[in-house]
Amino acid sequence: MTDPLFSPIQLSTNMNESIGNTCIGDAIARNQELLQEHFFEPLLGRDAHIKLLNDISAVTSDPALQAELELTWNGEINEYDTEINSVLKHARYACLYIELARAAESDNQHIRGWAFNNHASMMVGEILEQSTAIQSRAKIHKRSQQNSQNSQGRKKPTLLLKQEAVRLLETLRPEAGWLSKVEVVTELEEPLGQFIKQNNILTQRISNIWEWLTEWLRGDELVNPTWEKHKHANAR
């Protein structure tokens, strides 16, 4: 077994140094990168993030302009659904506090900068958790839709075959009606086999026609009513 590259003490020391030596500039950039990568890009697009940062950069030095921007956010109507809008509201304020941290650091107000960024960091964690949940639900919904489409695609050839069976039951019906299911299958075997070949239907095998056509005659919602309608009064 290969010895680990670092001992537990070295790992702890390295982690402590990495966290403890993080400067405010790196922490600010990291928060914005997390929001861009895990919220804005997958749900709203990069341009929405860039526009938001441009709007915020114009107001960080003036509380009155900041208040106007916040009022604009509160009154905005957009195309996003309720769930995304709820997270977007928090993301906007997280971005605002991150940029206020950047502005404070530029003015050498280091403690104020860390305070803004620490508050934003707590918001970022919650935003990423909610964003992940939204994306996960969207993937599940998309997969469900695809599965439904695939299922419908598989059912369509079978539906066509059932419709052809109904047509044949009606057009080939003996004058007195069908005497038995055996008679039906015997008469329909060849034309249905040709229909399967001509339409390249893969869901039903010609070799099993006695099995599936008999089953359809017994209880299929399309084929059975037609059989009941056109069978002989003494049919078996």
XYZ file of N, CA and C in Angstrom:
708
model
N 0.848 -1.195 0.000
C 0.000 0.000 0.000
C 0.882 1.242 0.000
N 0.608 2.189 -0.883
C 1.415 3.398 -0.999
C 1.150 4.338 0.173
N 2.233 4.871 0.749
C 2.087 5.822 1.857
C 1.463 7.112 1.347
N 0.587 7.752 2.150
C -0.009 9.026 1.720
C 1.062 10.091 1.527
N 0.790 10.997 0.582
C 1.756 12.048 0.270
C 1.965 12.976 1.453
N 0.856 13.269 2.171
C 0.956 14.153 3.343
C 0.379 13.447 4.559
N 0.954 13.717 5.711
C 0.422 13.170 6.959
C -0.826 13.957 7.356
N -1.664 13.433 8.261
C -2.842 14.169 8.718
C -2.504 15.556 9.262
N -1.393 15.651 9.973
C -0.994 16.951 10.530
C -0.658 17.926 9.399
N 0.087 17.427 8.378
C 0.443 18.286 7.251
C -0.800 18.744 6.486
N -1.778 17.822 6.319
C -3.013 18.189 5.627
C -3.757 19.277 6.377
N -3.841 19.117 7.697
C -4.528 20.127 8.508
C -3.803 21.464 8.438
N -2.466 21.409 8.516
C -1.671 22.636 8.464
C -1.840 23.339 7.121
N -1.784 22.564 6.045
C -1.931 23.152 4.709
C -3.301 23.779 4.515
N -4.338 23.094 5.028
C -5.686 23.645 4.908
C -5.826 24.929 5.705
N -5.278 24.933 6.910
C -5.344 26.139 7.739
C -4.630 27.312 7.074
N -3.475 27.029 6.480
C -2.711 28.087 5.819
C -3.469 28.608 4.604
N -4.093 27.671 3.852
C -4.822 28.077 2.654
C -5.981 28.994 2.998
N -6.742 28.619 4.040
C -7.885 29.447 4.445
C -7.416 30.750 5.086
N -6.433 30.634 6.005
C -5.992 31.810 6.756
C -5.293 32.848 5.918
N -4.708 32.428 4.794
C -3.968 33.371 3.957
C -4.789 33.912 2.788
N -6.073 33.576 2.764
C -6.931 34.100 1.704
C -7.136 35.595 1.891
N -6.826 36.347 0.859
C -7.023 37.800 0.963
C -8.454 38.142 0.582
N -8.880 39.356 0.948
C -10.248 39.779 0.689
C -10.563 39.793 -0.806
N -9.578 40.164 -1.610
C -9.789 40.197 -3.060
C -10.112 38.821 -3.617
N -9.381 37.792 -3.139
C -9.641 36.425 -3.581
C -11.010 35.942 -3.105
N -11.370 36.295 -1.884
C -12.654 35.869 -1.329
C -13.815 36.495 -2.093
N -13.674 37.768 -2.454
C -14.707 38.455 -3.232
C -14.857 37.810 -4.605
N -13.729 37.597 -5.265
C -13.762 36.993 -6.602
C -14.368 35.593 -6.562
N -14.046 34.843 -5.505
C -14.570 33.485 -5.381
C -16.079 33.491 -5.262
N -16.622 34.398 -4.458
C -18.072 34.466 -4.300
C -18.772 34.789 -5.620
N -18.226 35.748 -6.360
C -18.843 36.087 -7.645
C -18.729 34.931 -8.638
N -17.604 34.229 -8.616
C -17.425 33.076 -9.507
C -18.427 31.973 -9.183
N -18.664 31.742 -7.897
C -19.628 30.717 -7.497
C -21.028 31.068 -7.980
N -21.411 32.327 -7.825
C -22.733 32.747 -8.288
C -22.856 32.636 -9.807
N -21.817 33.027 -10.506
C -21.857 32.958 -11.966
C -21.939 31.523 -12.447
N -21.106 30.661 -11.893
C -20.990 29.291 -12.377
C -22.191 28.423 -11.998
N -22.732 28.634 -10.793
C -23.742 27.711 -10.285
C -25.160 28.280 -10.248
N -25.310 29.581 -10.472
C -26.663 30.135 -10.520
C -26.949 30.849 -11.830
N -26.186 31.897 -12.133
C -26.514 32.716 -13.293
C -26.361 31.951 -14.609
N -25.205 31.338 -14.826
C -24.984 30.667 -16.118
C -25.975 29.530 -16.390
N -26.213 28.629 -15.449
C -27.131 27.530 -15.757
C -28.602 27.916 -15.809
N -28.998 28.987 -15.085
C -30.417 29.319 -15.010
C -30.811 30.581 -15.771
N -29.936 31.585 -15.794
C -30.297 32.865 -16.412
C -29.373 33.269 -17.555
N -28.162 32.757 -17.570
C -27.196 33.135 -18.589
C -26.174 34.135 -18.054
N -24.984 34.104 -18.638
C -23.890 34.975 -18.197
C -24.243 36.454 -18.355
N -24.969 36.799 -19.418
C -25.287 38.211 -19.665
C -26.093 38.822 -18.524
N -26.972 38.022 -17.913
C -27.771 38.531 -16.793
C -26.867 38.899 -15.618
N -25.830 38.119 -15.406
C -24.895 38.401 -14.320
C -24.078 39.662 -14.625
N -23.604 39.760 -15.854
C -22.804 40.922 -16.246
C -23.618 42.205 -16.124
N -24.874 42.170 -16.593
C -25.732 43.358 -16.499
C -25.958 43.753 -15.047
N -26.205 42.758 -14.208
C -26.428 43.035 -12.792
C -25.208 43.696 -12.167
N -24.020 43.176 -12.445
C -22.798 43.749 -11.876
C -22.571 45.169 -12.384
N -22.898 45.431 -13.645
C -22.771 46.800 -14.178
C -23.736 47.746 -13.481
N -24.959 47.283 -13.253
C -25.939 48.111 -12.544
C -25.473 48.409 -11.125
N -24.924 47.409 -10.473
C -24.481 47.580 -9.080
C -23.263 48.493 -8.999
N -22.332 48.332 -9.932
C -21.105 49.141 -9.886
C -21.400 50.633 -9.993
N -22.547 50.971 -10.568
C -22.900 52.381 -10.736
C -23.490 52.998 -9.471
N -23.777 52.181 -8.452
C -24.471 52.716 -7.273
C -23.736 52.477 -5.960
N -22.627 51.752 -5.962
C -21.991 51.370 -4.698
C -21.464 52.568 -3.903
N -21.242 53.690 -4.572
C -20.721 54.860 -3.867
C -21.811 55.842 -3.456
N -23.064 55.520 -3.754
C -24.161 56.454 -3.470
C -25.360 55.681 -2.922
N -25.640 55.775 -1.614
C -26.765 55.056 -1.007
C -28.113 55.381 -1.650
N -28.284 56.622 -2.125
C -29.551 56.999 -2.758
C -29.755 56.230 -4.063
N -28.693 56.126 -4.854
C -28.783 55.364 -6.102
C -28.980 53.872 -5.820
N -28.338 53.402 -4.755
C -28.507 52.005 -4.363
C -29.967 51.724 -4.018
N -30.588 52.644 -3.289
C -31.992 52.479 -2.908
C -32.889 52.446 -4.149
N -32.581 53.295 -5.126
C -33.364 53.311 -6.367
C -33.236 51.984 -7.113
N -32.020 51.446 -7.135
C -31.797 50.177 -7.809
C -32.585 49.059 -7.130
N -32.590 49.066 -5.807
C -33.328 48.036 -5.078
C -34.829 48.145 -5.341
N -35.342 49.366 -5.434
C -36.754 49.557 -5.768
C -37.062 49.024 -7.167
N -36.117 49.232 -8.085
C -36.283 48.704 -9.444
C -36.374 47.183 -9.427
N -35.510 46.546 -8.631
C -35.550 45.088 -8.522
C -36.905 44.614 -7.997
N -37.397 45.300 -6.962
C -38.645 44.861 -6.322
C -39.853 44.994 -7.255
N -39.789 45.955 -8.184
C -40.920 46.172 -9.077
C -40.776 45.530 -10.441
N -39.691 44.803 -10.630
C -39.428 44.238 -11.952
C -40.351 43.063 -12.271
N -40.789 43.022 -13.530
C -41.542 41.887 -14.055
C -40.691 41.232 -15.144
N -40.443 39.930 -15.014
C -39.615 39.229 -16.005
C -40.248 37.894 -16.376
N -39.532 37.150 -17.224
C -40.088 35.899 -17.742
C -39.768 34.688 -16.871
N -39.055 34.892 -15.753
C -38.649 33.759 -14.934
C -39.817 33.272 -14.069
N -39.783 31.985 -13.712
C -40.861 31.460 -12.863
C -40.658 31.906 -11.419
N -41.656 31.624 -10.595
C -41.663 32.110 -9.210
C -40.469 31.608 -8.421
N -40.119 30.355 -8.608
C -39.020 29.760 -7.848
C -37.687 30.417 -8.192
N -37.424 30.601 -9.487
C -36.170 31.242 -9.897
C -36.145 32.699 -9.453
N -37.284 33.381 -9.561
C -37.343 34.779 -9.125
C -37.023 34.925 -7.649
N -37.477 33.978 -6.848
C -37.207 34.026 -5.414
C -35.714 33.928 -5.138
N -35.035 33.022 -5.848
C -33.591 32.867 -5.668
C -32.858 34.069 -6.264
N -33.358 34.588 -7.381
C -32.731 35.747 -8.020
C -32.712 36.952 -7.089
N -33.788 37.121 -6.339
C -33.834 38.236 -5.385
C -32.663 38.166 -4.416
N -32.407 36.990 -3.875
C -31.289 36.830 -2.931
C -29.949 36.958 -3.658
N -29.874 36.462 -4.886
C -28.623 36.545 -5.645
C -28.258 38.000 -5.935
N -29.255 38.821 -6.227
C -28.991 40.239 -6.478
C -28.384 40.909 -5.248
N -28.962 40.639 -4.092
C -28.432 41.257 -2.874
C -27.066 40.685 -2.513
N -26.852 39.401 -2.782
C -25.527 38.829 -2.542
C -24.486 39.538 -3.403
N -24.824 39.749 -4.702
C -23.914 40.459 -5.601
C -23.682 41.891 -5.118
N -24.736 42.522 -4.627
C -24.615 43.895 -4.118
C -23.635 43.937 -2.951
N -23.784 43.027 -1.998
C -22.903 43.035 -0.821
C -21.466 42.678 -1.201
N -21.313 41.804 -2.181
C -19.961 41.471 -2.642
C -19.292 42.706 -3.253
N -20.039 43.445 -4.060
C -19.464 44.639 -4.687
C -19.272 45.766 -3.687
N -20.107 45.822 -2.659
C -19.877 46.791 -1.573
C -18.605 46.425 -0.807
N -18.351 45.117 -0.692
C -17.096 44.670 -0.067
C -15.909 45.098 -0.913
N -16.041 44.965 -2.232
C -14.961 45.366 -3.134
C -14.700 46.874 -3.033
N -15.786 47.646 -2.959
C -15.649 49.101 -2.862
C -15.001 49.491 -1.541
N -15.394 48.813 -0.449
C -14.807 49.112 0.857
C -13.323 48.778 0.877
N -12.957 47.659 0.290
C -11.547 47.267 0.242
C -10.742 48.267 -0.581
N -11.337 48.784 -1.650
C -10.643 49.786 -2.470
C -10.378 51.063 -1.685
N -11.256 51.342 -0.707
C -11.081 52.522 0.148
C -10.295 52.205 1.410
N -9.647 51.018 1.421
C -8.838 50.567 2.565
C -9.664 50.383 3.841
N -10.956 50.130 3.674
C -11.810 49.828 4.828
C -11.914 48.298 4.933
N -10.827 47.692 5.384
C -10.688 46.247 5.325
C -11.730 45.499 6.169
N -11.965 45.976 7.379
C -12.936 45.301 8.253
C -14.333 45.373 7.654
N -14.674 46.562 7.111
C -15.976 46.730 6.478
C -16.091 45.812 5.243
N -14.993 45.700 4.505
C -14.990 44.828 3.335
C -15.230 43.381 3.715
N -14.524 42.904 4.753
C -14.731 41.526 5.199
C -16.151 41.316 5.708
N -16.710 42.321 6.400
C -18.067 42.186 6.935
C -19.088 41.993 5.800
N -18.985 42.831 4.766
C -19.891 42.700 3.623
C -19.724 41.339 2.950
N -18.475 40.937 2.748
C -18.234 39.680 2.023
C -18.644 38.470 2.849
N -18.447 38.516 4.161
C -18.871 37.399 5.006
C -20.388 37.234 4.965
N -21.097 38.372 4.989
C -22.559 38.307 4.908
C -22.980 37.714 3.555
N -22.306 38.155 2.500
C -22.613 37.641 1.166
C -22.316 36.148 1.078
N -21.238 35.703 1.727
C -20.856 34.293 1.671
C -21.953 33.385 2.226
N -22.581 33.813 3.316
C -23.675 33.024 3.884
C -24.835 32.945 2.892
N -25.115 34.034 2.197
C -26.186 34.043 1.208
C -25.832 33.162 0.018
N -24.580 33.211 -0.400
C -24.143 32.432 -1.561
C -24.364 30.943 -1.317
N -24.041 30.476 -0.113
C -24.235 29.064 0.195
C -25.688 28.630 0.030
N -26.615 29.439 0.528
C -28.041 29.124 0.410
C -28.504 29.191 -1.044
N -27.995 30.196 -1.776
C -28.370 30.359 -3.186
C -27.936 29.158 -4.006
N -26.710 28.678 -3.789
C -26.209 27.534 -4.543
C -27.009 26.279 -4.232
N -27.407 26.109 -2.978
C -28.219 24.951 -2.597
C -29.568 24.993 -3.306
N -30.203 26.168 -3.330
C -31.504 26.301 -3.994
C -31.363 26.145 -5.506
N -30.288 26.689 -6.058
C -30.058 26.580 -7.498
C -29.865 25.130 -7.904
N -29.118 24.382 -7.120
C -28.887 22.965 -7.405
C -30.199 22.193 -7.396
N -31.070 22.522 -6.431
C -32.366 21.840 -6.344
C -33.227 22.147 -7.570
N -33.222 23.414 -8.008
C -33.999 23.808 -9.188
C -33.495 23.073 -10.423
N -32.176 23.039 -10.594
C -31.601 22.363 -11.763
C -31.882 20.866 -11.734
N -31.847 20.280 -10.547
C -32.115 18.854 -10.421
C -33.552 18.547 -10.815
N -34.488 19.375 -10.344
C -35.897 19.159 -10.705
C -36.113 19.351 -12.202
N -35.412 20.321 -12.782
C -35.539 20.563 -14.222
C -35.033 19.366 -15.020
N -33.935 18.756 -14.572
C -33.385 17.584 -15.254
C -34.346 16.404 -15.158
N -34.950 16.235 -13.977
C -35.901 15.142 -13.789
C -37.114 15.333 -14.694
N -37.595 16.594 -14.776
C -38.745 16.902 -15.625
C -38.419 16.648 -17.096
N -37.235 17.070 -17.508
C -36.823 16.865 -18.896
C -36.699 15.386 -19.215
N -36.126 14.636 -18.280
C -35.974 13.196 -18.486
C -37.339 12.519 -18.559
N -38.279 12.982 -17.720
C -39.619 12.423 -17.727
C -40.316 12.692 -19.056
N -40.152 13.923 -19.560
C -40.745 14.266 -20.854
C -40.160 13.411 -21.964
N -38.832 13.212 -21.927
C -38.175 12.407 -22.955
C -38.652 10.962 -22.897
N -38.783 10.445 -21.671
C -39.267 9.078 -21.515
C -40.689 8.942 -22.049
N -41.498 9.975 -21.790
C -42.876 9.971 -22.282
C -42.911 9.985 -23.803
N -42.060 10.825 -24.397
C -41.985 10.890 -25.854
C -41.517 9.564 -26.438
N -40.514 8.959 -25.774
C -40.017 7.664 -26.244
C -41.105 6.599 -26.157
N -41.874 6.660 -25.050
C -42.954 5.701 -24.872
C -44.022 5.865 -25.943
N -44.363 7.140 -26.217
C -45.353 7.395 -27.260
C -44.854 6.920 -28.621
N -43.546 7.118 -28.849
C -42.955 6.675 -30.109
C -43.029 5.168 -30.278
N -42.839 4.454 -29.152
C -42.914 2.987 -29.206
C -44.353 2.499 -29.376
N -45.298 3.263 -28.833
C -46.705 2.856 -28.887
C -47.328 3.111 -30.260
N -46.809 4.108 -30.978
C -47.441 4.497 -32.242
C -47.515 3.354 -33.250
N -46.431 2.587 -33.508
C -46.531 1.474 -34.465
C -47.563 0.439 -34.038
N -47.631 0.148 -32.722
C -48.604 -0.817 -32.234
C -50.020 -0.309 -32.447
N -50.226 0.998 -32.235
C -51.544 1.589 -32.457
C -51.956 1.457 -33.920
N -51.008 1.703 -34.824
C -51.296 1.553 -36.255
C -51.710 0.120 -36.579
N -51.032 -0.832 -35.959
C -51.336 -2.237 -36.207
C -52.717 -2.586 -35.662
N -53.059 -2.066 -34.507
C -54.377 -2.320 -33.941
C -55.474 -1.709 -34.822
N -55.216 -0.528 -35.323
C -56.187 0.115 -36.210
C -56.383 -0.694 -37.488
N -55.295 -1.287 -37.990
C -55.402 -2.138 -39.174
C -56.182 -3.410 -38.842
N -55.971 -3.955 -37.653
C -56.723 -5.146 -37.240
C -58.216 -4.834 -37.167
N -58.539 -3.656 -36.632
C -59.940 -3.233 -36.570
C -60.527 -3.118 -37.977
N -59.761 -2.516 -38.873
C -60.233 -2.350 -40.254
C -60.490 -3.705 -40.908
N -59.559 -4.628 -40.697
C -59.702 -5.951 -41.299
C -60.868 -6.731 -40.685
N -61.068 -6.576 -39.382
C -62.206 -7.221 -38.735
C -63.524 -6.771 -39.358
N -63.577 -5.527 -39.743
C -64.793 -4.968 -40.333
C -64.938 -5.351 -41.802
N -63.848 -5.213 -42.578
C -63.941 -5.424 -44.032
C -63.980 -6.898 -44.419
N -63.352 -7.762 -43.628
C -63.312 -9.199 -43.954
C -64.376 -9.996 -43.206
N -65.206 -9.324 -42.486
C -66.243 -9.984 -41.680
C -67.141 -10.852 -42.558
N -67.284 -12.128 -42.176
C -68.247 -12.970 -42.890
C -69.659 -12.399 -42.731
N -70.531 -12.736 -43.647
C -71.873 -12.161 -43.641
C -72.598 -12.413 -42.316
N -72.400 -13.590 -41.751
C -73.079 -13.929 -40.501
C -72.268 -13.541 -39.262
N -71.100 -13.010 -39.503
C -70.240 -12.646 -38.380
C -69.153 -13.673 -38.142
N -68.135 -13.278 -37.371
C -67.012 -14.180 -37.079
C -67.462 -15.279 -36.123
N -67.123 -16.522 -36.487
C -67.555 -17.652 -35.674
C -66.689 -17.864 -34.435
N -65.409 -17.496 -34.538
C -64.507 -17.710 -33.400
C -63.267 -16.838 -33.548
N -62.536 -16.705 -32.454
C -61.270 -15.961 -32.496
C -60.258 -16.694 -33.365
N -60.328 -18.015 -33.350
C -59.428 -18.801 -34.196
C -59.651 -18.442 -35.661
N -60.911 -18.305 -36.063
C -61.218 -17.923 -37.432
C -60.642 -16.538 -37.751
N -60.785 -15.629 -36.808
C -60.262 -14.268 -37.019
C -58.759 -14.302 -37.233
N -58.050 -14.966 -36.340
C -56.588 -14.994 -36.429
C -56.150 -15.672 -37.722
N -56.840 -16.738 -38.101
C -56.498 -17.446 -39.326
C -56.645 -16.541 -40.545
N -57.738 -15.781 -40.591
C -57.997 -14.910 -41.726
C -57.103 -13.672 -41.737
N -56.781 -13.152 -40.543
C -56.029 -11.883 -40.463
C -54.523 -12.089 -40.425
N -54.076 -13.320 -40.234
C -52.638 -13.569 -40.083
C -51.842 -13.049 -41.276
N -52.251 -13.388 -42.473
C -51.481 -12.991 -43.658
C -51.532 -11.481 -43.909
N -52.720 -10.853 -43.950
C -52.732 -9.406 -44.207
C -52.041 -8.593 -43.109
N -52.167 -9.016 -41.871
C -51.474 -8.302 -40.800
C -49.968 -8.507 -40.898
N -49.556 -9.701 -41.307
C -48.130 -9.955 -41.503
C -47.557 -9.053 -42.577
N -48.307 -8.881 -43.678
C -47.864 -7.981 -44.739
C -47.807 -6.534 -44.250
N -48.793 -6.154 -43.456
C -48.830 -4.790 -42.913
C -47.615 -4.528 -42.026
N -47.259 -5.494 -41.211
C -46.087 -5.368 -40.324
C -44.818 -5.167 -41.150
N -44.658 -5.963 -42.213
C -43.469 -5.858 -43.060
C -43.429 -4.515 -43.795
N -44.561 -4.125 -44.389
C -44.604 -2.892 -45.172
C -44.341 -1.648 -44.331
N -44.766 -1.690 -43.075
C -44.618 -0.520 -42.202
C -43.451 -0.656 -41.232
N -42.675 -1.720 -41.411
C -41.467 -1.930 -40.587
C -41.788 -1.830 -39.097
N -42.857 -2.496 -38.688
C -43.269 -2.490 -37.285
C -42.451 -3.523 -36.516
N -41.764 -3.050 -35.500
C -40.855 -3.920 -34.746
C -41.423 -4.329 -33.391
N -42.532 -3.684 -32.972
C -43.058 -3.940 -31.634
C -43.801 -5.279 -31.548
N -44.304 -5.777 -32.675
C -45.027 -7.046 -32.676
C -44.391 -7.989 -33.701
N -44.151 -9.222 -33.309
C -43.527 -10.197 -34.199
C -44.601 -11.002 -34.917
N -44.395 -11.199 -36.225
C -45.345 -11.966 -37.026
C -45.468 -13.384 -36.486
N -44.364 -13.949 -36.029
C -44.372 -15.340 -35.546
C -45.245 -15.509 -34.307
N -45.525 -14.414 -33.597
C -46.340 -14.489 -32.375
C -47.753 -13.973 -32.592
N -48.181 -13.872 -33.839
C -49.461 -13.241 -34.122
C -50.624 -13.949 -33.426
N -50.572 -15.261 -33.326
C -51.651 -15.978 -32.653
C -51.761 -15.551 -31.190
N -50.633 -15.282 -30.576
C -50.640 -14.906 -29.158
C -51.180 -13.494 -28.953
N -50.569 -12.509 -29.666
C -50.973 -11.128 -29.374
C -52.306 -10.741 -29.992
N -52.649 -11.291 -31.153
C -53.945 -10.946 -31.733
C -55.083 -11.568 -30.919
N -54.897 -12.787 -30.440
C -55.901 -13.406 -29.574
C -56.102 -12.584 -28.306
N -54.977 -12.100 -27.744
C -55.056 -11.266 -26.544
C -55.796 -9.966 -26.831
N -55.539 -9.363 -27.964
C -56.246 -8.139 -28.344
C -57.744 -8.395 -28.504
N -58.091 -9.506 -29.119
C -59.505 -9.830 -29.310
C -60.212 -9.995 -27.965
N -59.486 -10.478 -26.979
C -60.081 -10.711 -25.661
C -60.291 -9.415 -24.869
N -59.338 -8.488 -24.972
C -59.474 -7.356 -24.052
C -58.919 -6.020 -24.479
N -58.411 -5.892 -25.691
C -57.866 -4.598 -26.098
C -58.989 -3.573 -26.283
N -58.737 -2.349 -25.868
C -59.777 -1.320 -25.900
C -60.210 -0.940 -27.311
N -59.361 -1.196 -28.320
C -59.735 -0.919 -29.711
C -60.262 -2.166 -30.421
N -59.525 -3.261 -30.292
C -59.825 -4.467 -31.065
C -61.020 -5.227 -30.487
N -61.075 -5.353 -29.166
C -62.144 -6.139 -28.552
C -63.547 -5.613 -28.870
N -63.821 -4.303 -28.795
C -65.171 -3.829 -29.136
C -65.559 -4.157 -30.579
N -64.571 -4.109 -31.486
C -64.860 -4.433 -32.893
C -65.185 -5.918 -33.043
N -64.428 -6.755 -32.327
C -64.731 -8.191 -32.322
C -66.133 -8.450 -31.779
N -66.471 -7.815 -30.666
C -67.784 -8.014 -30.065
C -68.891 -7.575 -31.011
N -68.642 -6.538 -31.767
C -69.653 -5.998 -32.690
C -69.871 -6.903 -33.890
N -68.808 -7.522 -34.367
C -68.887 -8.258 -35.643
C -68.810 -9.776 -35.478
N -68.868 -10.278 -34.271
C -68.819 -11.736 -34.083
C -70.208 -12.333 -34.309
N -70.228 -13.620 -34.621
C -71.470 -14.369 -34.777
C -72.172 -14.461 -33.417
N -73.477 -14.583 -33.470
C -74.228 -14.648 -32.218
C -73.793 -15.821 -31.341
N -73.328 -16.885 -31.975
C -72.894 -18.072 -31.214
C -71.369 -18.209 -31.214
N -70.684 -17.113 -31.431
C -69.216 -17.168 -31.511
C -68.617 -17.574 -30.195
N -67.441 -18.235 -30.313
C -66.713 -18.673 -29.124
C -65.498 -17.789 -28.934
